[in-house]
Coordinates of C-alpha atoms in Angstrom, one line a residue:
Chain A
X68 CA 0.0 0.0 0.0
X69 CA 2.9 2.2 1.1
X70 CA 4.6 1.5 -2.2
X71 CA 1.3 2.4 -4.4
X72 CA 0.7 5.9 -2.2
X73 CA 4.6 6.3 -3.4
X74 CA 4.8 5.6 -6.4
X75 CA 1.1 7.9 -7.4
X76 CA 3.2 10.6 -5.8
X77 CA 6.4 10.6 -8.0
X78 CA 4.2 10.2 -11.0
X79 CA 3.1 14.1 -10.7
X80 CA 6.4 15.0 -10.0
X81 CA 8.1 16.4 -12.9
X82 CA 11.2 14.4 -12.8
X83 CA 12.9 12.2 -15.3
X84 CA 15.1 10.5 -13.3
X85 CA 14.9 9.6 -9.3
X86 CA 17.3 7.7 -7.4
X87 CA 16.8 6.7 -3.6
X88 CA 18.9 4.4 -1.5
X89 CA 20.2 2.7 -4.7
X90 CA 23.2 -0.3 -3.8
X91 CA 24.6 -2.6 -5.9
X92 CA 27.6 -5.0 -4.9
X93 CA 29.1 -8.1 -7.1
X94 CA 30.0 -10.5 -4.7
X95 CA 32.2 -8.5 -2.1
X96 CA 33.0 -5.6 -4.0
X97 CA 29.9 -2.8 -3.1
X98 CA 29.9 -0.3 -6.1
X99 CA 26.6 2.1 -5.3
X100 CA 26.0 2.7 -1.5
X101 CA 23.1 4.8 -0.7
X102 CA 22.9 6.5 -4.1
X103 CA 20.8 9.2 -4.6
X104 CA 19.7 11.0 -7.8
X105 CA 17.2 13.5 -9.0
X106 CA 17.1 15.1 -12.9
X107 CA 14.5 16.8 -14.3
X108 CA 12.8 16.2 -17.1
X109 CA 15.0 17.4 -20.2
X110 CA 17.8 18.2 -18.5
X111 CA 21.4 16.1 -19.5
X112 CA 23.4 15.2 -16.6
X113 CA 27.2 14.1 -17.2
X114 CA 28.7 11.8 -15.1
X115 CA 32.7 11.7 -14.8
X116 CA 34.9 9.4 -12.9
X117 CA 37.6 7.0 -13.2
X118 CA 37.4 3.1 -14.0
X119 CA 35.6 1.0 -11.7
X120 CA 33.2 4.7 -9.9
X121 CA 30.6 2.7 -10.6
X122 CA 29.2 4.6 -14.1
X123 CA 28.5 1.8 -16.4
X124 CA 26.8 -0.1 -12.9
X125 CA 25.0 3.4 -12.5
X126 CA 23.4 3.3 -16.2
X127 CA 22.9 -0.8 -16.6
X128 CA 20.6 0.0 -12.8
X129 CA 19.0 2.6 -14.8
X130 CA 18.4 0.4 -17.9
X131 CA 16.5 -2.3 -16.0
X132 CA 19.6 -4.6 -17.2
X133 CA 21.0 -4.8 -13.5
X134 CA 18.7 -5.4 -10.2
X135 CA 19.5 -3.0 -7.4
X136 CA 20.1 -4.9 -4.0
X137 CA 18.9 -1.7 -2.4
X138 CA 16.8 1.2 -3.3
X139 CA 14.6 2.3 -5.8
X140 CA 14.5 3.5 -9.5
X141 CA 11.4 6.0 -11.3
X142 CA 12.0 6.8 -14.7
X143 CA 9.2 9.0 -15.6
X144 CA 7.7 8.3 -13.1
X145 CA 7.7 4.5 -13.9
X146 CA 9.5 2.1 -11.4
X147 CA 12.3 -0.3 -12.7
X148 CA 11.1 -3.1 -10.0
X149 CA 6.8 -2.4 -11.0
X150 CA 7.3 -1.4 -14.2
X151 CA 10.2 -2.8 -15.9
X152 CA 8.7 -3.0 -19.4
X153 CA 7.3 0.6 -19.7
X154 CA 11.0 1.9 -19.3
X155 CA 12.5 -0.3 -21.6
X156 CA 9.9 1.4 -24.1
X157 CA 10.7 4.5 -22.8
X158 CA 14.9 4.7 -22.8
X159 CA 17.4 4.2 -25.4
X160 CA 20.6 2.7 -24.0
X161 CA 24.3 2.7 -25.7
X162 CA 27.0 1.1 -23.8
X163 CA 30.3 0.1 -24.6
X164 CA 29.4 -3.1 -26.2
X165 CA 27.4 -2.2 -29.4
X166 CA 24.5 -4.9 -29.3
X167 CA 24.2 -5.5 -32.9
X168 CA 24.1 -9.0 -34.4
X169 CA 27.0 -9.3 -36.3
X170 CA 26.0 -11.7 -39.2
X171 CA 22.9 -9.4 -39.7
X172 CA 23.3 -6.0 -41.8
X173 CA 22.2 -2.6 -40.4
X174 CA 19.0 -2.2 -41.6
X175 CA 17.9 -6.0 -40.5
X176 CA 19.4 -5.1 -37.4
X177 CA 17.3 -2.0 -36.7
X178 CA 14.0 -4.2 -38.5
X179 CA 14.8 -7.0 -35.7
X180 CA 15.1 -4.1 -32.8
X181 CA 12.2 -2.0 -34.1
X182 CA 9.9 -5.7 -34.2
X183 CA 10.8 -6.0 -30.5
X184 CA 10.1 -2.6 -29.7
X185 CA 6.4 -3.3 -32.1
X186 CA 7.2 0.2 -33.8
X187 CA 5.1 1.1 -36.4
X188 CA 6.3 3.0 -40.4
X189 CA 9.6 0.8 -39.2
X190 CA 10.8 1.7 -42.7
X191 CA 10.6 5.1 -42.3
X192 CA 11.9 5.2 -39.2
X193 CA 14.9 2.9 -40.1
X194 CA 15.7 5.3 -43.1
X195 CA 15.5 8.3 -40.7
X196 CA 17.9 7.0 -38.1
X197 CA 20.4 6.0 -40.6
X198 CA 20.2 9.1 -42.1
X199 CA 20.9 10.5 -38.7
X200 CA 24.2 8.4 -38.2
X201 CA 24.7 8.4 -41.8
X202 CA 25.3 5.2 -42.5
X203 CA 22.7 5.5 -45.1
X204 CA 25.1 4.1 -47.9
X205 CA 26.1 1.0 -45.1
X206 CA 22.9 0.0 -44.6
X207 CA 23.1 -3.4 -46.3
X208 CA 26.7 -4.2 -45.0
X209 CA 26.9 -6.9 -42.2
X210 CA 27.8 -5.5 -38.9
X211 CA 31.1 -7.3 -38.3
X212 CA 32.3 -5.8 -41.8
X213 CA 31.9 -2.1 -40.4
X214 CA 34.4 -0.4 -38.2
X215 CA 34.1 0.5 -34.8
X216 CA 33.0 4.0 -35.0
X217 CA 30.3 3.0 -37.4
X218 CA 28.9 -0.5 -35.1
X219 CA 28.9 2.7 -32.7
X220 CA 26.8 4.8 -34.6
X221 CA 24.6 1.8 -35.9
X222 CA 24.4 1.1 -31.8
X223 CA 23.3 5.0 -31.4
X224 CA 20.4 4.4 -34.3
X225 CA 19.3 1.6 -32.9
X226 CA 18.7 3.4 -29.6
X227 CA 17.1 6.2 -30.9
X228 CA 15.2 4.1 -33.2
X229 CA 12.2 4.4 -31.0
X230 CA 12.4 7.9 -30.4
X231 CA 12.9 7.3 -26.3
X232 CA 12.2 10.2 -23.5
X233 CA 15.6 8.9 -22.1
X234 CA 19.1 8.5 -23.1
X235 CA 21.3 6.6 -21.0
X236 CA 24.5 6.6 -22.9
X237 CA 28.2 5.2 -21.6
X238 CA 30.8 6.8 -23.2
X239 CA 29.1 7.6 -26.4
X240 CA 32.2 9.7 -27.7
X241 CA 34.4 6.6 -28.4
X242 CA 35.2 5.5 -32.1
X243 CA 33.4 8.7 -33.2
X244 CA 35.4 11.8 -34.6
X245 CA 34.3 15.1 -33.6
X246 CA 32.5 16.0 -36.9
X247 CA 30.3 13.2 -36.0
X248 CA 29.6 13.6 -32.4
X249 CA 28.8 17.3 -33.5
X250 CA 26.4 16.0 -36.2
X251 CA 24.9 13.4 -34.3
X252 CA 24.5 15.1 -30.7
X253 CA 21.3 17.6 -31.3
X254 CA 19.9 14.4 -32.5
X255 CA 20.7 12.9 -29.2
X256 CA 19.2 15.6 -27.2
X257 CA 16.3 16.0 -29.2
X258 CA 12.8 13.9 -29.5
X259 CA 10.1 14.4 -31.1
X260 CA 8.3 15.0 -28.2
X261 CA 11.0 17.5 -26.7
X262 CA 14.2 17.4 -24.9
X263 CA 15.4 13.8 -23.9
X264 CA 16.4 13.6 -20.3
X265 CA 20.3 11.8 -20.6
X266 CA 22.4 10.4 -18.1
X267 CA 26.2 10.2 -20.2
X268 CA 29.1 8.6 -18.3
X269 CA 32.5 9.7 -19.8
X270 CA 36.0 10.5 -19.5
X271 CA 36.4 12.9 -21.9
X272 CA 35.6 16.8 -20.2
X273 CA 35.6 18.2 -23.6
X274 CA 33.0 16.7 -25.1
X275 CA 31.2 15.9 -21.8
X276 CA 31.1 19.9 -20.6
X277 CA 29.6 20.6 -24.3
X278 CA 26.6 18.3 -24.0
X279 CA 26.3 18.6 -20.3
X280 CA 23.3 20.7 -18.4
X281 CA 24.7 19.2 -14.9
X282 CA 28.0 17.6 -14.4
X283 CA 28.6 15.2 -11.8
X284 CA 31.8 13.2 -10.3
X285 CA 31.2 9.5 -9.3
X286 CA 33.9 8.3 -6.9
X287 CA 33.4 5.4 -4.9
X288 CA 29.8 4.7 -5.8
X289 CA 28.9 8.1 -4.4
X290 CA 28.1 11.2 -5.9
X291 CA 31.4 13.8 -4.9
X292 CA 30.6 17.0 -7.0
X293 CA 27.9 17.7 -8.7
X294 CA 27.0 21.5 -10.1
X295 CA 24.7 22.7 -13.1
X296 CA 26.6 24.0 -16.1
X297 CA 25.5 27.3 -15.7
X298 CA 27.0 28.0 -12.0
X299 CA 29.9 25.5 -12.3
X300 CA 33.0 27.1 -11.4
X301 CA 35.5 25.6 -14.3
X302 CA 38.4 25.9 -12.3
X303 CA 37.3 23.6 -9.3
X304 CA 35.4 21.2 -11.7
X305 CA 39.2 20.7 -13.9
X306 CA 40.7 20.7 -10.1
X307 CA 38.0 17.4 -9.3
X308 CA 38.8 16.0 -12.9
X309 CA 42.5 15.8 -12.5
X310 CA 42.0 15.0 -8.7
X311 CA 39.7 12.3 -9.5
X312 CA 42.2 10.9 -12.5
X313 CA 45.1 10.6 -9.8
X314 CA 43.5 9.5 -7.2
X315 CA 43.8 5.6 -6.3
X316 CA 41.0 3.0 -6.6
Chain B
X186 CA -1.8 -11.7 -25.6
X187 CA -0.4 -10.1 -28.8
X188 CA 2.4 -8.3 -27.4
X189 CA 3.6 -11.6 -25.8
X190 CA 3.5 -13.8 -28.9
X191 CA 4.8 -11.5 -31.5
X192 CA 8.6 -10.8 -29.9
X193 CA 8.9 -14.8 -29.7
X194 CA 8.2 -15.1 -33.2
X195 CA 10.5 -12.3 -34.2
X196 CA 13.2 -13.7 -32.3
X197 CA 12.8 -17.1 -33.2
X198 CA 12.8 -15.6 -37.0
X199 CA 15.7 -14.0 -36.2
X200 CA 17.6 -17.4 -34.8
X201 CA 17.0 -19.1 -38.1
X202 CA 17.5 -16.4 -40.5
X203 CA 21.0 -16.1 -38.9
X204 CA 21.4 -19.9 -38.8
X205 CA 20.6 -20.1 -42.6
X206 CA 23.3 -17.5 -42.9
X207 CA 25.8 -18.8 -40.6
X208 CA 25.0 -22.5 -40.3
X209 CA 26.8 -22.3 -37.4
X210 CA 24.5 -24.4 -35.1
X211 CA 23.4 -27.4 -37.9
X212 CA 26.1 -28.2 -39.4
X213 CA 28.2 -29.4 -36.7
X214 CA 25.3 -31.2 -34.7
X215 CA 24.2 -32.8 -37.7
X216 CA 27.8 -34.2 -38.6
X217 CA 28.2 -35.0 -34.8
X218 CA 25.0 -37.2 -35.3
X219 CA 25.8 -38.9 -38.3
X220 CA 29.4 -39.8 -37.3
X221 CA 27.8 -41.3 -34.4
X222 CA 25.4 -43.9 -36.3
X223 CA 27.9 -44.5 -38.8
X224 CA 30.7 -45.5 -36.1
X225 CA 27.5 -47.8 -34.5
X226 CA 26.8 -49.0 -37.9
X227 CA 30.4 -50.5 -38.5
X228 CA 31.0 -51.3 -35.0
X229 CA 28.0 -53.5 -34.2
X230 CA 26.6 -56.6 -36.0
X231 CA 23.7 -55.4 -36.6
X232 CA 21.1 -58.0 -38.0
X233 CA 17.3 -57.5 -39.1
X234 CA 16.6 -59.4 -36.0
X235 CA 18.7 -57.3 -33.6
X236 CA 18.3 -53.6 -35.0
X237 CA 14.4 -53.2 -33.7
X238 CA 15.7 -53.3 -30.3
X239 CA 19.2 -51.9 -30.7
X240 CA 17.8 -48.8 -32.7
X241 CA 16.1 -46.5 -29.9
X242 CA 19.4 -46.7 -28.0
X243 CA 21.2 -45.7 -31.2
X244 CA 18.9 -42.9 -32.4
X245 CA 18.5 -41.3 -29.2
X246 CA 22.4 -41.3 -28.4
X247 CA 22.4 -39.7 -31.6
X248 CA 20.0 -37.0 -31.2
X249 CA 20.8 -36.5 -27.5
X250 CA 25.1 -35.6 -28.2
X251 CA 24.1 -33.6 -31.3
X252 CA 21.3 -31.6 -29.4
X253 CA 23.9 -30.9 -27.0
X254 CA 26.5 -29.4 -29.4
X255 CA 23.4 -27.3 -30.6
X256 CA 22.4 -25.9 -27.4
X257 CA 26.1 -25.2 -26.6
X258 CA 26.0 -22.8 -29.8
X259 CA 22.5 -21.8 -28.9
X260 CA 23.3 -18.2 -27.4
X261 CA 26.5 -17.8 -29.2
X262 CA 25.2 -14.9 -31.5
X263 CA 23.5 -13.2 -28.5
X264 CA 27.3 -13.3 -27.0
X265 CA 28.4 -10.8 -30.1
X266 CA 28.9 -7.4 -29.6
X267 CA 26.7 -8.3 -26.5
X268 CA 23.8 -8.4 -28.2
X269 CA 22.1 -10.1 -25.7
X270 CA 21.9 -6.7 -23.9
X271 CA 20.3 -5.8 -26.6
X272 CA 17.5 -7.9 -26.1
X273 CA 17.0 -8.1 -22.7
X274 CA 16.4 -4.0 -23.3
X275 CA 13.8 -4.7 -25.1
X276 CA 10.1 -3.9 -23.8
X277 CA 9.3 -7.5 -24.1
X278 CA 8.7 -10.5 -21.0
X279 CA 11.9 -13.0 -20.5
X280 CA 9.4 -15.4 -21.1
X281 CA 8.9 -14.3 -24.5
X282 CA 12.5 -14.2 -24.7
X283 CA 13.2 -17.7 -23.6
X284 CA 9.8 -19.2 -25.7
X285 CA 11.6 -17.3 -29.1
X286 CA 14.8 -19.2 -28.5
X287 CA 13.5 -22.3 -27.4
X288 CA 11.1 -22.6 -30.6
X289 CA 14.0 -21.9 -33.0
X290 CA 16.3 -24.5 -31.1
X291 CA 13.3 -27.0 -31.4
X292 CA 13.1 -26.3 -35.1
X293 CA 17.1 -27.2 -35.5
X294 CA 16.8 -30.2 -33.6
X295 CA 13.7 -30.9 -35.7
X296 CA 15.5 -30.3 -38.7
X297 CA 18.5 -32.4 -37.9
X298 CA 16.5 -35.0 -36.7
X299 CA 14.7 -35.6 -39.9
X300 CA 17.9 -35.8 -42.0
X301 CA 19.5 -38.3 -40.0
X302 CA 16.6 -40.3 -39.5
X303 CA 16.2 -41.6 -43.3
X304 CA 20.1 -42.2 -43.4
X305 CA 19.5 -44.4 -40.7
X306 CA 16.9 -46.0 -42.1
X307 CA 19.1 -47.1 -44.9
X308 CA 22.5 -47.8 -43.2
X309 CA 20.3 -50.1 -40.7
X310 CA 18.1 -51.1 -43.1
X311 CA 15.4 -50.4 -40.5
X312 CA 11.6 -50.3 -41.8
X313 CA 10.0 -49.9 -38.3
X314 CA 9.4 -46.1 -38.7
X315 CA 5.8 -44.9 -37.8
X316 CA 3.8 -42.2 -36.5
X317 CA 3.9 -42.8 -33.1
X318 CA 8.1 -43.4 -33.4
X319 CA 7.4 -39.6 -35.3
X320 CA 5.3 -38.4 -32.4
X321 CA 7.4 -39.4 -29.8
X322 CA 10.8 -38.0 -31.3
X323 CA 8.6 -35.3 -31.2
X324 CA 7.5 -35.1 -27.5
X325 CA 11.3 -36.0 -26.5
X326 CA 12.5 -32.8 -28.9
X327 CA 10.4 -30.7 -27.2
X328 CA 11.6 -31.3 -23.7
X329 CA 15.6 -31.3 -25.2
X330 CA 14.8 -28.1 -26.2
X331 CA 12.7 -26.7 -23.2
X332 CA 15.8 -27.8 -20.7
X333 CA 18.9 -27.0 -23.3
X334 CA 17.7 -23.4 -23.9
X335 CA 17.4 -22.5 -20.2
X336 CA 21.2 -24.4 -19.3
X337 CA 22.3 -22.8 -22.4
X338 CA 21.3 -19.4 -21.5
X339 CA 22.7 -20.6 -17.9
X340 CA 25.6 -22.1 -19.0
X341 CA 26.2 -18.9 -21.6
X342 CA 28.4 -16.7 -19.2
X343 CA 30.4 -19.5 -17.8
X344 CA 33.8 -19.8 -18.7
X345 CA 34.2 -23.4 -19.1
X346 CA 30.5 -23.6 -20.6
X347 CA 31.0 -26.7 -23.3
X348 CA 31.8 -28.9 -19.9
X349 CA 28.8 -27.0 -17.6
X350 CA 26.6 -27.6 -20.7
X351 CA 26.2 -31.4 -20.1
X352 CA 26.9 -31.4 -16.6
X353 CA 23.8 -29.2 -15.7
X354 CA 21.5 -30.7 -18.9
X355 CA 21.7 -34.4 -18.8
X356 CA 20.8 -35.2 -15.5
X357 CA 18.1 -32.8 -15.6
X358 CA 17.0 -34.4 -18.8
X359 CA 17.4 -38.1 -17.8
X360 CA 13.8 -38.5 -17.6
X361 CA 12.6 -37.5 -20.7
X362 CA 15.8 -39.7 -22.1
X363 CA 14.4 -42.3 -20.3
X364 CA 11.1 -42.5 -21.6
X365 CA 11.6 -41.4 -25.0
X366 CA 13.7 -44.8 -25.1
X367 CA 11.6 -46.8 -23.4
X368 CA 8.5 -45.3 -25.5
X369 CA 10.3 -45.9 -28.9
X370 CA 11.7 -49.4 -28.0
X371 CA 8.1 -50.2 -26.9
X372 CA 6.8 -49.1 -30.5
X373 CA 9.5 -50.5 -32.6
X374 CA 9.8 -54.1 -31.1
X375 CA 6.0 -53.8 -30.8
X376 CA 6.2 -56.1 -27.7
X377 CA 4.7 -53.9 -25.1
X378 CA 1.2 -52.9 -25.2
X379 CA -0.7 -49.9 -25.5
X380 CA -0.4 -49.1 -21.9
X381 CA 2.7 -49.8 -21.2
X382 CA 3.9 -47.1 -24.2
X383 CA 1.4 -45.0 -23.1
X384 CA 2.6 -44.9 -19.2
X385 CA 6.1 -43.9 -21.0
X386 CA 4.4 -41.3 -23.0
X387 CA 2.6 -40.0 -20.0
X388 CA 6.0 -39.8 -18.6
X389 CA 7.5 -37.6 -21.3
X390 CA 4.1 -35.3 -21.4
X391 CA 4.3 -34.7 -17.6
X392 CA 8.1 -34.0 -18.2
X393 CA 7.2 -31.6 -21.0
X394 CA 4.7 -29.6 -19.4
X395 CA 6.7 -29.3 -15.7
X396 CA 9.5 -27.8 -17.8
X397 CA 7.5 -25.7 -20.1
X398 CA 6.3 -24.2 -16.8
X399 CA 9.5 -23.9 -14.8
X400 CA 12.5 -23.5 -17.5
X401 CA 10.8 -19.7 -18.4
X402 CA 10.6 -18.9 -15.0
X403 CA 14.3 -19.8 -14.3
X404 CA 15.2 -18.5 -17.4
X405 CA 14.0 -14.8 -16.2
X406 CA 15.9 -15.4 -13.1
X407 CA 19.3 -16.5 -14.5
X408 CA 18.7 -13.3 -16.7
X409 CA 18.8 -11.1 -14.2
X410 CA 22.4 -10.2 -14.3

């Protein structure tokens, strides 16, 4: 009862993202302790820390693809323990690995992905994605025959293939040159609905400060710094960045 | 009751479109299986008289080691580029998940099934074949397939998995391995009665539908992480 009274709540609240008492361990090793997180709807939040902070854990929670041992998880306002299914609908995931079948070509890749999501005018929306990443003239080519940079933008189509509320994207920038990430980031931020609420993880502060509306520093499965774009004082955030880089595990 | 039948279908669709491209999963079961009734063949004196009651044990070794080496392949493609990610993201029920691979590794073993059966047919010169042999590889198929997927999704992140593979399936499976020998023996040497098949078949049926019901479940568990 006490769960349903919740959950009716956070559904009015205008928040994209909430976090509360979120812990995840494998085995002995505890990488989210008490981790909290609010993000508007709309807004992009950039996550920074070194190997092992607990980003790719943070985002796979997020995705539905991990269980939380602790805590709880509302994606518009949808719970990842009630409602898992409604926000897989909802998000578009790219991790490291790209997901594709490699044996299958793009655009049977994205057919098989849309199918799964049901999505109707698939054709259309297969032409527009690819289009987006172009890949348009790869489309036929099996995945294991394209490079790394284009499996990553076949992986990015195929998450925005559906047109989700939310991105949840771990380290987007890798393989891709900066002509690309600059051609295919509005489309990122952008649905057709309105802004897509993001949670990135990344290394790179460039390309992480340019996309960012918040910026926040994951050490130790907790939250360290975490300041809106606007007010962020650039000095202390490169301070955290190289601090966080040096620091040990 | 749409939006639970259509994803198994498009990822069974899937399995066998790649399999069609890759062959990866067929061809080596169904040389596994052949080897092994051609090695029986030459080893064994196999007479008229003899082969109606050696054959069950023969077929069935056959089908069993081959639908093994199947199963271990069975979530090789969802290991690529970690595609299985990919489809556990998706906004559709891990039992969907597990019924859409489970129907397109019933459909290989299917497949190899009926090519090896007519070569053994003629290497054994065995003319006992009927519908209710048919109908019972069929049953026994279908329970193969019910336990292999869920150990071969289990046995998918393990490093040694071609050793867990069997380890975990076969005694699971030893029930269903049992009837579907005793069944076929009982309808090739046509010495048992009606209701003693039909006890075996019962078997296989109750083993069928126990795993139909719990491999999905444990399926979405194992899936988990």
């Amino acid at each position: 009862m006490m769960r349903k009274i919740a959950y009716s709540k956070i559904q009015k609240e205008p928040l994209g993202i909430r976090v509360e008492g979120l812990s995840k361990s494998f085995g002995a090793a505890s990488v989210l302790r008490c981790f909290d997180l609010t993000l508007e709807r709309g807004k992009r939040l950039v996550v920074f820390g070194r190997n092992g902070s607990g980003k790719t854990t943070l985002l796979k929670l997020l995705s539905t693809r991990y269980r939380p041992d602790n805590g709880e998880i509302w994606i518009n306002g949808n719970s990842t323990h009630l409602e898992p299914d409604a926000i897989r609908r909802s998000i578009g995931v790219v991790l490291h690995d790209p997901m594709l079948y490699e044996d299958m070509t793009c655009k049977e890749n994205l057919r098989f992905f849309g199918n799964m999501f049901d999505l109707d005018d698939l054709s259309d929306r297969i032409s527009d994605v690819l289009g987006k990443v172009n890949l348009v003239s790869q489309k036929d080519q099996k995945a294991r025959d394209l490079s790394h940079g284009m499996q990553k933008r076949l992986s990015i189509a195929r998450a925005l293939l559906h047109d989700p509320d939310v991105l949840l994207l771990d380290e987007p920038e890798s393989g891709l040159d900066k002509q690309m990430l600059d051609d295919v980031g509005p489309f990122l931020f952008k649905s057709t609905r309105g802004n897509r609420t993001i949670v990135m993880a990344t290394h790179n502060s460039e390309i992480g400060l340019k996309w960012a509306d918040e910026v926040a520093f994951l050490s130790k499965g907790t939250i360290v710094y975490r300041a809106s774009r606007v007010d962020m004082d650039e000095g202390r955030f490169h301070d955290i960045f190289l601090e966080q880089l040096e620091s040990a595990p | 009751m749409r939006e639970f039948i259509r994803p198994i279908f498009v990822i069974a669709w899937k399995d066998i479109m790649l399999e069609l491209r890759t062959k990866d999963i067929m061809v080596s079961a169904l040389i596994f299986a052949l080897m092994v009734i051609v090695i029986f063949n030459f080893a064994l004196n196999i007479t008229p008289a003899t082969v109606e009651y050696l054959a069950p044990g023969i077929l069935w070794l056959a089908f069993a080691f081959a639908g093994v080496l199947a199963m271990g392949r069975a979530f090789i493609a969802e290991g690529d580029k970690g595609s299985l990610d990919g489809l556990l993201l998706c906004p559709v029920s891990r039992d969907a998940i597990f019924f859409g691979k489970m129907i397109s590794m019933f459909i290989f073993m299917v497949v190899i099934e009926s090519l090896v059966l007519p070569i053994f047919v003629v290497l054994f010169n065995f003319d006992s074949i009927s519908f209710n042999l048919i109908g019972i590889i069929f049953l026994g198929t279908l329970g193969f397939a019910t336990v292999g997927t869920l150990f071969s999704a289990i046995a998918f992140n393990l490093r040694s998995r071609e050793i867990m593979l069997p380890l975990l399936f076969f005694p699971v499976v030893t029930p269903i391995i049992i009837g579907v020998v005793e069944a076929s023996s009982g309808v090739i040497t046509d010495t048992v009665n009606i209701i003693g098949i039909g006890r075996w078949v019962g078997l296989i049926v109750v083993f069928d539908a126990i795993f139909l019901v719990v491999c999905p479940w444990a399926f979405g568990v194992a899936m988990e992480e």
